[in-house]
Structure formats: structure tokens, C-alpha cells
Coordinates of C-alpha atoms in Angstrom, one line a residue:
X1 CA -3.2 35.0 -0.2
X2 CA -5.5 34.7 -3.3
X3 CA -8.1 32.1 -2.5
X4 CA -9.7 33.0 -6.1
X5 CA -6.9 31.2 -7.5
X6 CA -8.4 27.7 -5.8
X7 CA -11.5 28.1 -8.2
X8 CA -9.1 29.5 -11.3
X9 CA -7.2 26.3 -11.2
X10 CA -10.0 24.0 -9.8
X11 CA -9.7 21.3 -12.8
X12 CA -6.3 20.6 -12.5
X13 CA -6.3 20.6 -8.7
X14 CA -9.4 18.0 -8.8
X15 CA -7.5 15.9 -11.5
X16 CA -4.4 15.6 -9.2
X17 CA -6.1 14.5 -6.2
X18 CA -7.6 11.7 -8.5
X19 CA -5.0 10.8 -10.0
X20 CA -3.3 10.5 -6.3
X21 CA -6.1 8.7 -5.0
X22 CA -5.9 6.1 -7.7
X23 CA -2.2 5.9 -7.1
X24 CA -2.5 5.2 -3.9
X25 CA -5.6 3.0 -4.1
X26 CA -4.1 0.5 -6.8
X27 CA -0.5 1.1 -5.6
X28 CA -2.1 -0.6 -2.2
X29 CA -4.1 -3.5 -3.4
X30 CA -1.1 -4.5 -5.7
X31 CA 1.0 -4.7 -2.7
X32 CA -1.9 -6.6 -0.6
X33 CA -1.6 -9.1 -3.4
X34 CA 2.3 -9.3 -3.5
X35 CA 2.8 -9.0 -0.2
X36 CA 0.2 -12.0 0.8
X37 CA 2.0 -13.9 -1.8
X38 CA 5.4 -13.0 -0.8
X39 CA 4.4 -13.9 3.1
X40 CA 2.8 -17.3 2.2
X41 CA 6.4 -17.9 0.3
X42 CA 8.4 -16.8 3.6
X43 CA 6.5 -19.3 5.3
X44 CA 6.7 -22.3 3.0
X45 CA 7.9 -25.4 3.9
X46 CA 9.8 -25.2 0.8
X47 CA 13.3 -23.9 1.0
X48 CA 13.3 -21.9 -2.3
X49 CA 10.2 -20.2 -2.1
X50 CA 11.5 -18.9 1.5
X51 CA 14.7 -17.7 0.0
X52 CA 12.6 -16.1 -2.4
X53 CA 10.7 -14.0 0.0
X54 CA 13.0 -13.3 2.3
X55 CA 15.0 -11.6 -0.7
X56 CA 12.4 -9.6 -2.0
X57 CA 11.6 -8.2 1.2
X58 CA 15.0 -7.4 2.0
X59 CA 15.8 -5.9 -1.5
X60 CA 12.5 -3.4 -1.8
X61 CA 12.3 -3.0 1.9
X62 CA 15.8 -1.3 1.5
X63 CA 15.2 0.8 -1.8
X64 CA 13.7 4.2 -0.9
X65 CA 10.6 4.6 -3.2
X66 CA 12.1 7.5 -5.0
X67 CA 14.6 5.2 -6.3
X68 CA 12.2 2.9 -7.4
X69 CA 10.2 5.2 -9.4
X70 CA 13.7 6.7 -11.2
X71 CA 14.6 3.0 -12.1
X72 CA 11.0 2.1 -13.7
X73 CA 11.1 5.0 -15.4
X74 CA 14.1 4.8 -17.1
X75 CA 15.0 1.2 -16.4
X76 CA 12.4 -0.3 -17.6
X77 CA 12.3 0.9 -21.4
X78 CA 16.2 0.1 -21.6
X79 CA 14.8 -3.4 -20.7
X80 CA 12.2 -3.4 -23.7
X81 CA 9.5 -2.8 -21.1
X82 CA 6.7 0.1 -22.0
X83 CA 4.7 1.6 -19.2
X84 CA 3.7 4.8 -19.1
X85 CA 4.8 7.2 -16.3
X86 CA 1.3 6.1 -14.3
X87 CA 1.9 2.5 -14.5
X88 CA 5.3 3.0 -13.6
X89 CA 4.5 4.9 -10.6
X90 CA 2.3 2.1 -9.7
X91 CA 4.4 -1.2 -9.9
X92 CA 7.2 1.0 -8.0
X93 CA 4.9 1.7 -5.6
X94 CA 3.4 -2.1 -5.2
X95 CA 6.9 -3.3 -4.9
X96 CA 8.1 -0.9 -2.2
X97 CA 4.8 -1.1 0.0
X98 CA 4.7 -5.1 -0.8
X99 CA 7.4 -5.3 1.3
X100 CA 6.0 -4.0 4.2
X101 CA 2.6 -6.0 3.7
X102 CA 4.8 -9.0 3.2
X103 CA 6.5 -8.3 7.1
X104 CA 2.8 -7.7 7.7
X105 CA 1.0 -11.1 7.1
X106 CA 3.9 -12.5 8.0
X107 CA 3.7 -11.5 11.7
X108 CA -0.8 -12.1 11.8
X109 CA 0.3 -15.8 10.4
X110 CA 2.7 -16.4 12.9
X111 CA 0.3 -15.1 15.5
X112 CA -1.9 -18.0 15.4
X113 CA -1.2 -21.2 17.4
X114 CA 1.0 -23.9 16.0
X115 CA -1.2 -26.3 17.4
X116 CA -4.3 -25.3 15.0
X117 CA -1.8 -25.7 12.1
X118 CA -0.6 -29.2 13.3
X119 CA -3.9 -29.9 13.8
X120 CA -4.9 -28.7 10.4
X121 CA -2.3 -31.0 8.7
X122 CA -3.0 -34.0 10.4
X123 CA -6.6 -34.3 9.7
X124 CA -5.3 -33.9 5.8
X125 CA -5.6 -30.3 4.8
X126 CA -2.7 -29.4 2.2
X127 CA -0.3 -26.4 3.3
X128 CA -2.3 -24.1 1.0
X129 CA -6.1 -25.4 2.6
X130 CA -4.0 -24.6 5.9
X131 CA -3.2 -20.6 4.9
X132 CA -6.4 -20.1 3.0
X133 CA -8.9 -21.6 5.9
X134 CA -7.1 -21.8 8.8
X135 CA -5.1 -19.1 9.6
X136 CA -5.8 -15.9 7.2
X137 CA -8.8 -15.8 8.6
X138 CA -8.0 -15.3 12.1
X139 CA -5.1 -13.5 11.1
X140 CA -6.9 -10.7 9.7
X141 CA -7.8 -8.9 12.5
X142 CA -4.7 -8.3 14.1
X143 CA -3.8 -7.4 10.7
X144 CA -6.1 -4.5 10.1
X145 CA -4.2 -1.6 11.8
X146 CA -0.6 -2.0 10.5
X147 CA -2.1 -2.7 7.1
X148 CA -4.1 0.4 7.9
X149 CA -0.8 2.4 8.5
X150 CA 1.0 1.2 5.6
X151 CA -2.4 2.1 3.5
X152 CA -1.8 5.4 4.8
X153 CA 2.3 5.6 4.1
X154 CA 1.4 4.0 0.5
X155 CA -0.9 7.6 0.0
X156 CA 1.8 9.8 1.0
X157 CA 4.2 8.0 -0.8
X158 CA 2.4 8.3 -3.7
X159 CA 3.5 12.1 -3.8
X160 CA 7.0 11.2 -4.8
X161 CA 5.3 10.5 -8.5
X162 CA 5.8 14.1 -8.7
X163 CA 9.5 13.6 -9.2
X164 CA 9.3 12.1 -12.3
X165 CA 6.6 14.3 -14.2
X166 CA 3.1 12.7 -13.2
X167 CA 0.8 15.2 -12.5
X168 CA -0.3 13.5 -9.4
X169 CA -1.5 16.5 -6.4
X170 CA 2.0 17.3 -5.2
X171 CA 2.9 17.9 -9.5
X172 CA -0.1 19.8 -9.4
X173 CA 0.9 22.3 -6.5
X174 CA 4.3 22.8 -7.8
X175 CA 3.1 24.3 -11.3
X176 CA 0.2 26.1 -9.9
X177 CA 2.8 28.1 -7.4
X178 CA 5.4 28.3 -10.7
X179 CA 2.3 30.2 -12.2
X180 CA 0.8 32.0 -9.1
X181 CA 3.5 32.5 -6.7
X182 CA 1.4 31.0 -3.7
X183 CA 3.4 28.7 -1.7
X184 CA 1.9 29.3 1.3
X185 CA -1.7 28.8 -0.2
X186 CA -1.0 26.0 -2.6
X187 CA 0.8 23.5 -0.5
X188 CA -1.7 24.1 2.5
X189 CA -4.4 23.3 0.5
X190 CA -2.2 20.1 -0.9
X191 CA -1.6 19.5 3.1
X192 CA -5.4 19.6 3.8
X193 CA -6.1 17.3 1.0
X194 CA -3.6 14.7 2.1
X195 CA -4.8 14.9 5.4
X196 CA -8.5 14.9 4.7
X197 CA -7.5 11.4 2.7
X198 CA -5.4 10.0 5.4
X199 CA -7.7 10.7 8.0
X200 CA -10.8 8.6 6.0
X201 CA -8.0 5.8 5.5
X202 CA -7.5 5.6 9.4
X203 CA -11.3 6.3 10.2
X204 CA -12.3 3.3 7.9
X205 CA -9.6 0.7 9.2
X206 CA -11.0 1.5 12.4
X207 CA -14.1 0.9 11.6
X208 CA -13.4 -2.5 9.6
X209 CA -11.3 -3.2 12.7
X210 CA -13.8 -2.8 15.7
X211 CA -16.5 -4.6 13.2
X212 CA -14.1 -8.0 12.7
X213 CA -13.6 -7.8 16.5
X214 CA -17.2 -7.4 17.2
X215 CA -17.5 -10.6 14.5
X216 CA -15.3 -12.5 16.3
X217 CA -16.5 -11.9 19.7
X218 CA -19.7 -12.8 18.9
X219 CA -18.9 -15.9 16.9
X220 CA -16.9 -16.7 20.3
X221 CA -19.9 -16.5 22.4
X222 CA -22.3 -18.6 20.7

């Protein structure tokens, strides 16, 4: 193996793990977003807005990502849409992990006693007063590891951008071994670097996770 070819092709390597990174870190938030809204609408007391979140999770929980990021590529221009290839990546990727944040925050809201809700309600509190004081809140901690998982799915995920053309650290790999012919070096170091990345992920919702149960705890005691 020709480690020299690591510092030869050190640019490109470092722009495709930041252009991963940021896939993975916007693809996520975006889905926290839609999925939070989605949930809240699976939830509602309204019949419509259930029906409405029920079918988005069942449609994009179903669609493998790949598919996704073929049908905003090409789909989207023949519906007089213009994103380029990273933005495209990125609302495929917010729609497919959405669904899985929206099953997410569903069950941590459901996890909380109807009788605070009730309770919530009949002192006056509109629905949304309910979700946004009442129960988020204290759904948030048994939150934190799934979301934590799918955080971590949504990063590896993100390599599939490499299908169509985005030079994302999995792209990257692929034309470095075209031009070296060092599979074995190239996608171990690719490996590493997804690994490295996934392992901070799970470190940090740990951490975030022990800390709101510390919060908690010591809120419960005084």
C-alpha cells in the first residue's frame, strides 16, 4: 500500500469528508424539523392533519434513500424545480430520515401520561401550549438515543450521494482508487473516517443524554 498517496490527494479527501459532514449535519436537522412537525400532525386532534402524517411516514419510510436521491435529481427539474446535486441530496435525505424522527417523537409523546395532557387542557392550555410546554419537554430525554441512532444512520446514508455524482467522501474514494488502484487503502481510510464521525455522534448523544437525566433527576429532588 502507498500511504504517500493520503498526503498526494489530501485536498480532495478533506473536501469530501466536509462535504459529508455537512450532508449529514443539515440532512439531520431538516428531518428533526419535519419529523417534529410530521409527529405533532400524527397526533392531532384533527383528522386531516393525522391522515397527513401517517401518509408521509408511510410513503418515505418505504422509499430506500437511493431512490430518493435518483428522483430529486432527475424529477425535480422535469417539475420546474432547480437544486443543485447538494441540495438535492439534502431534501432526499430530510424526507427519508424525517420519517424515522417522525416515528421517533411520536413514541417520546406518547410516553407521557395522559393525565398531564388532560390536565393540561382543562386548566385552558391550547393543544399547541400542550406539545410545546407540556410534553416535548419531558419527552426529550427518552428521545435522545433513537434520535441519536438515526443521527448516525442519516451519516452513513449520506454516502449514497455518491451515486449521483456529488463528490461527498465515498465519491471521493471511488476516483482516488480509479486514479491510484488502492482499494484496500482508500476505502479503509473512508471506513476510519466514517467511523471516527459516528463514534463522536454516539459519544455526544450520550453525553447530552446522561446530562438531561442528571437535569431531571435533580429538578426531581428539589
Amino acid at each position: 500500500m502507498n500511504v504517500a498517496i493520503i498526503g498526494q490527494y489530501g485536498g480532495l479527501i478533506v473536501h469530501g469528508i466536509l462535504l459529508t459532514i455537512a450532508l449529514g449535519v443539515l440532512g439531520f436537522l431538516g428531518a428533526m424539523v419535519v419529523g417534529t412537525a410530521m409527529a405533532v400532525c400524527r397526533i392531532s386532534p384533527i383528522p386531516p392533519l393525522r391522515g397527513l402524517g401517517a401518509g408521509y411516514v408511510e410513503v418515505f419510510r418505504n422509499i430506500p434513500l437511493l431512490s430518493l436521491l435518483i428522483l430529486m435529481v432527475f424529477g425535480l427539474p422535469d417539475a420546474g424545480v432547480e437544486l443543485s446535486l447538494f441540495w438535492s441530496a439534502v431534501v432526499a435525505i430530510v424526507l427519508s430520515s424525517g420519517a424515522f424522527v417522525c416515528e421517533t417523537v411520536r413514541s417520546g409523546i406518547n410516553a407521557v401520561g395522559i393525565g398531564q395532557i388532560e390536565a393540561s387542557r382543562a386548566i385552558g392550555m391550547s393543544f399547541g401550549q400542550v406539545i410545546r410546554f407540556v410534553v416535548l419537554p419531558q419527552a426529550l430525554f427518552t428521545m435522545i438515543q433513537p434520535l441519536t441512532n438515526i443521527f448516525i444512520g442519516t451519516m452513513l446514508g449520506s454516502s449514497l450521494a455518491a451515486a449521483i455524482g456529488l463528490d461527498e467522501l465515498t465519491n471521493v474514494t471511488q476516483q482516488i482508487n480509479v486514479l491510484t488502484a488502492e482499494a484496500v487503502l482508500t476505502f479503509l481510510l473512508a471506513g476510519l473516517v466514517y467511523l471516527l464521525i459516528c463514534l463522536l455522534i454516539g459519544f455526544g448523544g450520550g453525553w447530552l443524554d446522561r446530562h438531561v437525566r442528571a437535569s431531571v433527576g435533580a429538578g426531581a429532588r428539589r
